[in-house]
Short mmCIF file of C-alpha atoms and ligand atoms in Angstrom, two decimals:
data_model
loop_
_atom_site.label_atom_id
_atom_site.label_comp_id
_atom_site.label_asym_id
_atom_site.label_seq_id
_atom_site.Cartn_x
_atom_site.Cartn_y
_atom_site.Cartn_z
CA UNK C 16 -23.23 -15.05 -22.47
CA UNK C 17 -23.20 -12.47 -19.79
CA UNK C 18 -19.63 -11.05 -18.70
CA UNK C 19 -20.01 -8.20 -16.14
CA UNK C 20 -17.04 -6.34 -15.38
CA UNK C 21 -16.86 -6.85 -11.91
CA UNK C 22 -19.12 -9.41 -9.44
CA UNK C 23 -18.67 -10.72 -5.87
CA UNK C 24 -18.74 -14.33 -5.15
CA UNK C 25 -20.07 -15.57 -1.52
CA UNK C 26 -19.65 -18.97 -0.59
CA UNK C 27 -20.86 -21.77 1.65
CA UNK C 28 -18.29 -19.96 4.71
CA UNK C 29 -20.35 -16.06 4.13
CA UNK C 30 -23.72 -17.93 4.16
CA UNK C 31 -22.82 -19.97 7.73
CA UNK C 32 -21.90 -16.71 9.18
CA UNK C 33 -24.55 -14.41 7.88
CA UNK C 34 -26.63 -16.78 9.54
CA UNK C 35 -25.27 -17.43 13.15
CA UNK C 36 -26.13 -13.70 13.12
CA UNK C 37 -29.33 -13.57 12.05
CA UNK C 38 -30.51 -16.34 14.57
CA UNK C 39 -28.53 -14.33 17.18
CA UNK C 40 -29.90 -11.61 19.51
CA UNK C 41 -28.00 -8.90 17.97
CA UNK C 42 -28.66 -7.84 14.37
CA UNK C 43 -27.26 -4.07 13.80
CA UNK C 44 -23.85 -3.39 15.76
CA UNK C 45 -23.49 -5.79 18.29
CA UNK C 46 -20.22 -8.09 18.67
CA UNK C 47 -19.72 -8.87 14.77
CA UNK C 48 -19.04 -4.68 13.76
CA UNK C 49 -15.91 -4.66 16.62
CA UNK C 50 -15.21 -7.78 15.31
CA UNK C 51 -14.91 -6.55 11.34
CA UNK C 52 -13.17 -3.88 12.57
CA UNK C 53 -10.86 -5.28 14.40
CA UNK C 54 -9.69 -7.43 11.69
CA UNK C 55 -9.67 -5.05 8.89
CA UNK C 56 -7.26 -3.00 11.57
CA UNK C 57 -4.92 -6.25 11.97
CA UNK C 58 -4.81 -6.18 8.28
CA UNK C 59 -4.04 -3.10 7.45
CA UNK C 60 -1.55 -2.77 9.98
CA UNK C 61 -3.57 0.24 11.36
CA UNK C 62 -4.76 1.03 15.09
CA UNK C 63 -8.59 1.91 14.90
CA UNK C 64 -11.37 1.42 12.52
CA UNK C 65 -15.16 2.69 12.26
CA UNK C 66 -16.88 0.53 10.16
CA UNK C 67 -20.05 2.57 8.62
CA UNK C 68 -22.82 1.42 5.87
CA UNK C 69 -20.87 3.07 3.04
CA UNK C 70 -17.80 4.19 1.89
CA UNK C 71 -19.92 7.61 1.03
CA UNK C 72 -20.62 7.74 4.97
CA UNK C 73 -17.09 7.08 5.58
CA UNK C 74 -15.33 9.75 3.15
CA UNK C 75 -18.16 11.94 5.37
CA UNK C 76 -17.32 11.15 8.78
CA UNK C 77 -13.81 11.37 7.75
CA UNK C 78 -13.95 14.98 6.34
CA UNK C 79 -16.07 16.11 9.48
CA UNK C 80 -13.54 14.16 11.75
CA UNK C 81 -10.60 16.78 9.72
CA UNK C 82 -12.86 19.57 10.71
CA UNK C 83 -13.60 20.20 7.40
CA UNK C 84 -16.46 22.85 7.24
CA UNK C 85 -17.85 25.86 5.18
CA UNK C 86 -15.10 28.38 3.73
CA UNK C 87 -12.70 25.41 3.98
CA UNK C 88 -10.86 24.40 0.17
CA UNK C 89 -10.92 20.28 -0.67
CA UNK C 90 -9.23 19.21 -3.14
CA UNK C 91 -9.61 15.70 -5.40
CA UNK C 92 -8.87 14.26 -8.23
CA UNK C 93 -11.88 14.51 -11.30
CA UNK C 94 -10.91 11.13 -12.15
CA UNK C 95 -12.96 9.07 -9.16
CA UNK C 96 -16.04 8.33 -8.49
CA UNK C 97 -18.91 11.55 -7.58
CA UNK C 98 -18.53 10.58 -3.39
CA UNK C 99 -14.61 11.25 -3.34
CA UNK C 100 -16.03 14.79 -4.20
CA UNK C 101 -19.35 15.40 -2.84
CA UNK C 102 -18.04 14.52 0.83
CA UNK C 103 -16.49 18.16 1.05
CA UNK C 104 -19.64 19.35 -0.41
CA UNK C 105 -21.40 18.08 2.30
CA UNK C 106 -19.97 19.76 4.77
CA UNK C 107 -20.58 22.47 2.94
CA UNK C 108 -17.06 23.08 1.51
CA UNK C 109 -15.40 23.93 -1.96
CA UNK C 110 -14.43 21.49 -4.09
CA UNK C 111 -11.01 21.76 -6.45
CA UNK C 112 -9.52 18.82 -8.44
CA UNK C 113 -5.80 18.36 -10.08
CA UNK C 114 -5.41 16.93 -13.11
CA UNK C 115 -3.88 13.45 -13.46
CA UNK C 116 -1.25 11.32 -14.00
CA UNK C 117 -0.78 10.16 -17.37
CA UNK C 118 1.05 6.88 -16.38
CA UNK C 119 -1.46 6.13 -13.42
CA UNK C 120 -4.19 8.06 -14.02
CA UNK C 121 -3.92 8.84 -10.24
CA UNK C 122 -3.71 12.53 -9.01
CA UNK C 123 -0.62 13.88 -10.42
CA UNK C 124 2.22 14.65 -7.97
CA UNK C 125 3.70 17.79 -10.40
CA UNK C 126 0.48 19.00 -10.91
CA UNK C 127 -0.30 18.81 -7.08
CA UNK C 128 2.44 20.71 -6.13
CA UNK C 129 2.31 23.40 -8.89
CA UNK C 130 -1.72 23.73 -7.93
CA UNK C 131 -0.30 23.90 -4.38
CA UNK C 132 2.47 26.63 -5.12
CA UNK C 133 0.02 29.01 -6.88
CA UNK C 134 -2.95 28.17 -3.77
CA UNK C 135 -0.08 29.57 -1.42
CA UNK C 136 -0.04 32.52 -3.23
CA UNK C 137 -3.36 32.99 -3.60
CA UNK C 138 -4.35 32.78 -0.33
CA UNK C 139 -6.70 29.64 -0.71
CA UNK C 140 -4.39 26.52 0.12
CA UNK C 141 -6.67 22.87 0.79
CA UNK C 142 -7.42 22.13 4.33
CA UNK C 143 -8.30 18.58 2.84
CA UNK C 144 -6.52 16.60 0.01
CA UNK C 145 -8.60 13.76 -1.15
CA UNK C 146 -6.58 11.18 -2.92
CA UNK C 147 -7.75 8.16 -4.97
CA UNK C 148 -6.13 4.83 -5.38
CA UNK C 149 -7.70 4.21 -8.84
CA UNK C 150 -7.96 0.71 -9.93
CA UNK C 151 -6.41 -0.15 -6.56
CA UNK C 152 -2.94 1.34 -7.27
CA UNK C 153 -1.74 3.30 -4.54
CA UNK C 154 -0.91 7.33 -5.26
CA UNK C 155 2.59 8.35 -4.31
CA UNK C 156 1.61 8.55 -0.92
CA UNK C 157 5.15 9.62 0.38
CA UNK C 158 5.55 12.74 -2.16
CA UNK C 159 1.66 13.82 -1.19
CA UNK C 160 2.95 13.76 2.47
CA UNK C 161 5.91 15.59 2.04
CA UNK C 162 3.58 18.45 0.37
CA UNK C 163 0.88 17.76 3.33
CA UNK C 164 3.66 18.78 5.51
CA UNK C 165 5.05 21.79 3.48
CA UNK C 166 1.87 23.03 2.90
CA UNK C 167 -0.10 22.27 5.95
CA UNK C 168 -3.37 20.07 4.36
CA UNK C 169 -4.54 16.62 5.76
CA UNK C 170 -4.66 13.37 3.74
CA UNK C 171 -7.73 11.52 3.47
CA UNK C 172 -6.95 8.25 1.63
CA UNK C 173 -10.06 7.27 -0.63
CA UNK C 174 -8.87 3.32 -0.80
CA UNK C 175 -12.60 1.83 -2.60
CA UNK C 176 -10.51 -0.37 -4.77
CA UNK C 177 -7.43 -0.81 -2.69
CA UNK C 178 -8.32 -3.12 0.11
CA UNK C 179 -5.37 -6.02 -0.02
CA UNK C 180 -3.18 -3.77 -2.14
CA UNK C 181 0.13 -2.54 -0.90
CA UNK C 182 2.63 0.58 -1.06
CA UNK C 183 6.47 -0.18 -0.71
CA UNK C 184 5.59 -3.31 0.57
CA UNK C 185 3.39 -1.81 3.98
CA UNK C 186 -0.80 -2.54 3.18
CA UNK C 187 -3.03 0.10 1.96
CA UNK C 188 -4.84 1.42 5.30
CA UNK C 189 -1.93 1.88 7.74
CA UNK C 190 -2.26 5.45 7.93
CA UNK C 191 1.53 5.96 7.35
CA UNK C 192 1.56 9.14 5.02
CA UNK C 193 -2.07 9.96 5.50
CA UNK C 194 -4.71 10.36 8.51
CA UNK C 195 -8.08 8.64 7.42
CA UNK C 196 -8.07 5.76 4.83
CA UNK C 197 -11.02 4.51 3.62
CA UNK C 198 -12.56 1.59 2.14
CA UNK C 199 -15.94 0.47 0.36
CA UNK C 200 -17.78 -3.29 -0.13
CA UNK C 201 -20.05 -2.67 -2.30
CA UNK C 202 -20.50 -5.52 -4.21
CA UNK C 203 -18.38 -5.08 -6.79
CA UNK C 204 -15.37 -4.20 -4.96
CA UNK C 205 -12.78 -6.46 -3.95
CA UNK C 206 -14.98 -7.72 -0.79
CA UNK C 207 -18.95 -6.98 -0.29
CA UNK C 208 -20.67 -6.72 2.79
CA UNK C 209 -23.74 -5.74 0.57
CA UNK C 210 -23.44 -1.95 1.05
CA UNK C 211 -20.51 -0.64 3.59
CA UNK C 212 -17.70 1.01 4.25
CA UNK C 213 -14.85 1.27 6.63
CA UNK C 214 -12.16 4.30 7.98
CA UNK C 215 -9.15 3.65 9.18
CA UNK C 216 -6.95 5.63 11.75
CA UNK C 217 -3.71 5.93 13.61
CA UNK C 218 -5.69 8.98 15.67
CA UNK C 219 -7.64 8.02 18.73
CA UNK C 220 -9.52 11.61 18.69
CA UNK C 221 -10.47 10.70 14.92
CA UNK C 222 -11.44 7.34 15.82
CA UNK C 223 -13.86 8.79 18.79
CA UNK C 224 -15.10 11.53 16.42
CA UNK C 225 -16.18 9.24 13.70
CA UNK C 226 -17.59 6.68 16.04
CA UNK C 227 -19.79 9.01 17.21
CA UNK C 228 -20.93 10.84 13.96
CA UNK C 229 -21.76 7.34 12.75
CA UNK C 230 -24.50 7.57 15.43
CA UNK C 231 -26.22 10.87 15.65
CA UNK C 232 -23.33 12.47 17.54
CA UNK C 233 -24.24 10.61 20.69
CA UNK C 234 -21.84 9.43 23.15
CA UNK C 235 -22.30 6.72 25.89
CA UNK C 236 -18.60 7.56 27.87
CA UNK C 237 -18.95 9.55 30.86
CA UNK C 238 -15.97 10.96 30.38
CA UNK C 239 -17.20 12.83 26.56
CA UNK C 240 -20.11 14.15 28.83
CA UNK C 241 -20.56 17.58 29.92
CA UNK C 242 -21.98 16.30 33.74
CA UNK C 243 -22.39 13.63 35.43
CA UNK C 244 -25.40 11.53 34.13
CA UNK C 245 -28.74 11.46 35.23
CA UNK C 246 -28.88 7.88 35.95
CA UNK C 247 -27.91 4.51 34.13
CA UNK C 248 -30.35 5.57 31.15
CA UNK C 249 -28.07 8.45 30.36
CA UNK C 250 -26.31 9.15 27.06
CA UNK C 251 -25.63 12.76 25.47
CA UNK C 252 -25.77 13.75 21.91
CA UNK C 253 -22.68 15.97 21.75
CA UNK C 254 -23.09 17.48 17.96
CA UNK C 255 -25.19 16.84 15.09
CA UNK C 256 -24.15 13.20 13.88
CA UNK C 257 -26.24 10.56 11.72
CA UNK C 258 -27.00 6.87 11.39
CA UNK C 259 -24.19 5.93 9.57
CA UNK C 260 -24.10 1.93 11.52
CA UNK C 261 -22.87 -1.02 9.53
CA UNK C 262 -25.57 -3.96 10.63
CA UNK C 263 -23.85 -6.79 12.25
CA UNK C 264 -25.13 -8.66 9.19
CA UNK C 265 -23.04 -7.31 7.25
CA UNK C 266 -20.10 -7.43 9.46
CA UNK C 267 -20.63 -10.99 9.53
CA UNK C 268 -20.10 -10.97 5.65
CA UNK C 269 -17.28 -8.67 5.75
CA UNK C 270 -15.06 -11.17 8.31
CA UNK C 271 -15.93 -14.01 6.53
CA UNK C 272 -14.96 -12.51 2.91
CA UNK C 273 -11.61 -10.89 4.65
CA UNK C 274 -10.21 -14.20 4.96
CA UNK C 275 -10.21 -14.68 1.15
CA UNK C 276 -8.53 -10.71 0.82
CA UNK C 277 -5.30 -12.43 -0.50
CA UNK C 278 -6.69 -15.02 -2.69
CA UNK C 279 -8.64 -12.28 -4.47
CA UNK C 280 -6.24 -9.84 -5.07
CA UNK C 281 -3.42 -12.70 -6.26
CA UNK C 282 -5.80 -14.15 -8.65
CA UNK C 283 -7.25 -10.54 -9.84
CA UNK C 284 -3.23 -9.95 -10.71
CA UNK C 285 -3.29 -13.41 -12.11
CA UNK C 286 -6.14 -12.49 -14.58
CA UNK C 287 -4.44 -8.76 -15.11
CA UNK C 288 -1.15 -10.73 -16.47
CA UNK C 289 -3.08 -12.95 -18.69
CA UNK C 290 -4.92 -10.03 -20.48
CA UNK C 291 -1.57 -7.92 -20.10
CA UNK C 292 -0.03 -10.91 -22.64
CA UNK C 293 -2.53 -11.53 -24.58
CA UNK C 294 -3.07 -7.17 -25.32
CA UNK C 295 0.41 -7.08 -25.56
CA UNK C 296 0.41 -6.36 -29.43
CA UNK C 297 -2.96 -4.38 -30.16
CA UNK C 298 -3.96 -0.75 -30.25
CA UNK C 299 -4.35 -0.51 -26.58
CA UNK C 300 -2.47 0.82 -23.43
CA UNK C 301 -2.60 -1.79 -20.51
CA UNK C 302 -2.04 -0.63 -16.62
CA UNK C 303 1.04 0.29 -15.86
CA UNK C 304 1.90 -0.59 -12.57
CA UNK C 305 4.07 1.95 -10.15
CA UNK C 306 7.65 -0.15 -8.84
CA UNK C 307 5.92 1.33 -5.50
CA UNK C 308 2.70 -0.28 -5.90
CA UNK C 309 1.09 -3.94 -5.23
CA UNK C 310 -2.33 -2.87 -6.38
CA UNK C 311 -5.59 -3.97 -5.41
CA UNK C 312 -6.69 -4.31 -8.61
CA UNK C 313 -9.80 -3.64 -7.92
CA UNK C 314 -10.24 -2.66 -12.45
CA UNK C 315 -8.27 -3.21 -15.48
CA UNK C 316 -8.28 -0.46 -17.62
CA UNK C 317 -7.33 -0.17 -20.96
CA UNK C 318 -6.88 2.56 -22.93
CA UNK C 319 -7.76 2.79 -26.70
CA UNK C 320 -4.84 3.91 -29.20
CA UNK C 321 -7.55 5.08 -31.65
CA UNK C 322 -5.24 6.53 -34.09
CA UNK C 323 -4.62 3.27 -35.01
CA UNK C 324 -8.04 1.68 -35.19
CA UNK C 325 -11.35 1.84 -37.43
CA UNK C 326 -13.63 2.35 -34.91
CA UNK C 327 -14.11 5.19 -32.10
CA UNK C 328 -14.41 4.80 -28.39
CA UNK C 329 -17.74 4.93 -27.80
CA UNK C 330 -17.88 2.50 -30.93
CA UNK C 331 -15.76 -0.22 -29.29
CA UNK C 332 -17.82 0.37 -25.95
CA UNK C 333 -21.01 -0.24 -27.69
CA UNK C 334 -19.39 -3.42 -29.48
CA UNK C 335 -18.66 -5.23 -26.33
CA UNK C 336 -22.22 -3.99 -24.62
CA UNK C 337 -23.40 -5.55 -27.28
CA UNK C 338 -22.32 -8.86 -27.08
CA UNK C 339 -22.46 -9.53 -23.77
CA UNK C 340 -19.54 -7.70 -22.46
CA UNK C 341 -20.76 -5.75 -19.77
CA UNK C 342 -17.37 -3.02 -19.84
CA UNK C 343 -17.41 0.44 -17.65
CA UNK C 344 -15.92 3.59 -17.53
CA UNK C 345 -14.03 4.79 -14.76
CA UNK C 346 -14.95 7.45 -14.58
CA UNK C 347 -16.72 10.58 -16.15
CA UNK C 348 -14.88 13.27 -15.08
CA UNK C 349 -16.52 14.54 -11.70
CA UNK C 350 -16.35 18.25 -13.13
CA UNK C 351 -18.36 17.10 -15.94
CA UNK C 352 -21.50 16.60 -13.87
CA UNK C 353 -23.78 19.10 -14.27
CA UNK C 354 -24.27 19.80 -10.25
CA UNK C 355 -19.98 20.39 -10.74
CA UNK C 356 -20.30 22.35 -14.29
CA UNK C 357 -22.47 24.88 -12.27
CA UNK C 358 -19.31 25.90 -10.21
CA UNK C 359 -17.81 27.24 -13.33
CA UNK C 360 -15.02 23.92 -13.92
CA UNK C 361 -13.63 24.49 -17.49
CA UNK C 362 -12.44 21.24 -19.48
CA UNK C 363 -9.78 22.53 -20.56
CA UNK C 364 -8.15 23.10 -17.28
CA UNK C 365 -7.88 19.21 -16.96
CA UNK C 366 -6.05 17.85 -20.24
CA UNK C 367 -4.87 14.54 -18.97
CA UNK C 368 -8.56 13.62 -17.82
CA UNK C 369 -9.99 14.67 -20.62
CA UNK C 370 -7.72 12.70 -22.81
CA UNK C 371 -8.22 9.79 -20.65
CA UNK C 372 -11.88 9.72 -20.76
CA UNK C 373 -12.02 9.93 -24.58
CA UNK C 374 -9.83 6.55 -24.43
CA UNK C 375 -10.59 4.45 -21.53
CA UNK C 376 -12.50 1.54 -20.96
CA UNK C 377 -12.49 -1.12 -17.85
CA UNK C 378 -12.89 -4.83 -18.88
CA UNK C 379 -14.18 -7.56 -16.90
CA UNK C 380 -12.07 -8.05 -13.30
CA UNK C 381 -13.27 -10.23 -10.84
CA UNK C 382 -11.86 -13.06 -9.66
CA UNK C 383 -14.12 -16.00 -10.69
CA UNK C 384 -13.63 -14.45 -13.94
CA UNK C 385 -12.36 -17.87 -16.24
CA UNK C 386 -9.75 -18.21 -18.64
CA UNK C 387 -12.40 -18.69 -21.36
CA UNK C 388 -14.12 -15.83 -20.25
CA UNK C 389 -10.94 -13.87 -20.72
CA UNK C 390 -10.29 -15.00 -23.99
CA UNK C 391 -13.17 -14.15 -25.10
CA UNK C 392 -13.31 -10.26 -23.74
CA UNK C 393 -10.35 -9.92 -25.80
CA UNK C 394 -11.72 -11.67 -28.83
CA UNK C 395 -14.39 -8.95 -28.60
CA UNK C 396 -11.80 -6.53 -28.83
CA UNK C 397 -10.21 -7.52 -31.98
CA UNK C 398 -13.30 -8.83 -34.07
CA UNK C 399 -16.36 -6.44 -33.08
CA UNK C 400 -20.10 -7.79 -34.40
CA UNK C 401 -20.11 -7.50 -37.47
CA UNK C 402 -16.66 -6.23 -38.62
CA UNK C 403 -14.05 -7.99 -40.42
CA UNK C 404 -11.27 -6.68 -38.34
CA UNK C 405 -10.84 -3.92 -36.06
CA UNK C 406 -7.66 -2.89 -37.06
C1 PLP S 17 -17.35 2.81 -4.81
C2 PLP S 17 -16.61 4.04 -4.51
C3 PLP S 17 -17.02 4.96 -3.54
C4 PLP S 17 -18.33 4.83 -2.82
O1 PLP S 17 -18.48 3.62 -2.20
P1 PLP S 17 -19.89 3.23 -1.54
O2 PLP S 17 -19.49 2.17 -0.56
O3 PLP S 17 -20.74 2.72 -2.65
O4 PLP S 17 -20.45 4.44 -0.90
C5 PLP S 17 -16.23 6.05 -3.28
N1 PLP S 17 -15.09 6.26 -3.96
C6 PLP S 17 -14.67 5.42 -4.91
C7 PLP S 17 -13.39 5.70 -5.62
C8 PLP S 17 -15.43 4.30 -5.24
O5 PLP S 17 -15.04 3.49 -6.22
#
C-alpha cells in the first residue's frame, strides 16, 4: 500500500468542464481565466485577480508589480518553499530571512521586528516582506502590518497552502493587512488546475501591472498607450513582461474544483483532529493552531520529541518511506541551498529553523485520505519495520 502525503482528486464535474473547453474555440485565456478569476475574487472577498501558470510566476509578477528591483532588500522566511525566495532574486534583489516561530513555525513576529529595528539602523530596511502561511495557517497578519506601516515595507502574502483558510474569521486573499496574496494549484495543494497560480489585489494599478507582465508587458488599452494606434491591429509592449498565461484548460479545472474549496478544507481539519487524538500521547508535537487562524491545512506536521524515542529523525523518515508511507519535509531551510549558502547565510543565525528541521516531518493530508489509511500512518509511527517498539 501506497500512502502519499498529499494527492488531488478530480471528479466526474472537473472532467465535464475540462472538456466543454477543449471542444470550444478558445483554449489558452479566453472566457474560462476571467471566469476563475472572478470567482477566486468572490471568494476571497478580494477585488481583482491575475490568474498565471504558477504560483512561482505569481510571487514574480507580484514582486515586479511592488517595484521590487536591484539594490532593493526582500525579506522571507527560510522555512518555505525555494520560490517564496527566489522571486526577489529574480528581479535581481537581496534576499534576507527571519527566523521562526516556534509555536507556528511561521515567520516570527519578535524576531521580525527586532530584524526590523536593527535594518533601521543600519540603513538597509526591506522594501518587500514575503510572508508564508505554512501548512495553511495564516501569519499574524495584523502585527506584520502594523510593522509594514512603521517601517515602510509592502506585504506580499505567499498563501500556496492557504486557499479556503481564514484569519479572524475574514478568508485568506482579501488583501486586508497585505497588498498581493498569492495562491498555487499544483496538484498537491488544496485545489489543482495541473500547474497554476493566482494573485490577488485590492490595487487596480497592481492588478493592471501584473496583467500585463503575465503577457510580455503588452497592453491592448488605448489609454496605457503612448499614441494613438496605428490601426485596429495595434497593441504596445510597454516593458519587458513574459508568458506567464494560465490556459483556459486549466481555468476550467480551477472553477470546477473551487466549488468543493469548503468540503476540502472541513474534511482536511476533520482528518487533522483524528490524527491530533490518536498522537495525543506519543513522542510527537502536533500543529498548534493560532485562536486567529482557520487554516487551510494544506500539511500536518508533526514534530519528533526524539529525546524520548529510540530512533532518529531521519530514522523514522526512512521507516515510513519504507513501508509505503510516502511522508515530506517542509521544508529544508532555503539558506541551506547551496545557490543561498553562497551568499554567506550562517546556520546559526536561524535557531528555531534549524531545530525544526532536525524534528519535522509532514504525514499524509489530503482529503480522500480514509480512516484506515490514517490509522495506519500512525501505526507506522509507533511500530517501525522491524522494531519491537519505538519508544
Ligand atoms: C508550492 C509552493 C510554491 C510554488 O507553487 P507553484 O505553483 O508550484 O509554482 C510557492 N510557495 C510555497 C510556499 C509553495 O508551497
Amino acid at each position: 500500500m501506497i500512502i502519499p502525503y498529499g494527492k488531488q482528486e478530480i471528479l466526474q464535474s472537473d472532467l465535464d468542464l475540462v472538456n466543454e473547453v477543449l471542444k470550444s474555440d478558445f483554449l489558452t485565456q479566453g472566457p474560462m481565466v476571467p471566469r476563475f478569476e472572478t470567482a477566486v475574487a468572490n471568494k476571497c472577498n478580494v477585488k481583482y485577480a491575475t490568474a498565471v501558470n504558477s504560483a512561482t510566476s505569481a510571487l514574480h509578477i507580484a514582486c515586479l508589480a511592488l517595484g521590487v528591483s536591484e539594490g532593493d532588500i526582500v525579506w522571507t522566511t527560510p522555512i518555505t518553499f525555494v520560490a517564496s525566495a527566489n522571486c526577489a532574486r529574480y528581479c535581481g534583489a537581496t534576499i534576507d530571512f527571519v527566523d521562526i516561530d516556534p509555536l507556528t513555525y511561521n515567520i516570527s513576529v519578535s524576531r521580525l521586528e527586532e530584524k526590523l529595528i536593527e535594518a533601521e539602523k543600519n540603513g538597509i530596511l526591506p522594501k518587500v516582506v514575503v510572508v508564508v502561511h505554512l501548512a495553511g495557517q495564516p501569519c499574524e497578519m495584523e502585527k506584520i502590518h502594523e510593522l509594514s506601516k512603521k517601517y515602510g515595507f509592502k506585504i506580499i502574502e505567499d498563501a500556496s497552502h492557504a486557499i479556503g483558510g481564514k484569519y479572524k474569521g475574514q478568508p485568506i486573499g482579501n488583501c486586508k493587512y497585505s497588498n498581493i496574496t498569492v495562491f498555487s494549484f499544483h496538484p498537491v495543494k488544496i485545489i489543482t488546475t495541473g500547474e497554476g497560480g493566482m494573485a490577488v489585489t485590492n490595487d487596480p494599478e497592481f492588478k493592471a501591472r501584473m496583467d500585463r507582465l503575465r503577457s510580455h508587458g503588452i497592453t491592448r488599452s488605448v489609454e496605457e498607450m503612448t499614441q494613438a494606434p496605428d490601426g485596429p491591429w495595434y497593441y504596445q509592449q510597454l516593458e519587458l513582461g513574459y508568458n506567464y498565461r494560465m490556459t483556459d484548460i486549466q481555468a476550467a479545472l480551477g472553477v470546477s474544483q473551487l466549488d468543493r474549496l469548503e468540503k476540502y478544507v472541513e474534511r482536511r481539519h476533520q482528518i487533522a483532529k483524528r490524527y491530533d487524538e490518536l498522537l495525543s500521547d506519543k513522542p510527537v508535537t502536533v500543529p498548534w493552531q493560532h485562536p486567529d487562524s482557520y487554516s487551510g491545512m494544506h500539511l500536518y506536521i508533526i514534530r519528533l520529541k526524539l529525546g524520548e524515542m529510540q530512533l532518529g529523525h531521519r530514522q523514522v523518515f526512512e521507516q515510513f518511506r519504507s513501508a509505503g508511507i510516502l511522508v515530506n519535509l517542509h521544508y529544508i531551510p532555503v539558506y541551506r541551498h547551496p545557490y543561498y549558502q553562497k551568499m554567506g547565510f550562517n546556520p546559526k543565525d536561524f535557531p528555531e529553523s534549524e531545530k525544526y528541521y532536525s524534528e519535522a516531518i509532514s504525514i499524509p493530508m489530503y482529503p480522500g485520505l480514509s480512516e484506515s489509511e490514517i490509522q495506519e500512518v500512525v501505526l507506522r509511527l509507533i511500530t517501525p519495520i522491524g522494531h519491537q517498539t519505538l519508544f
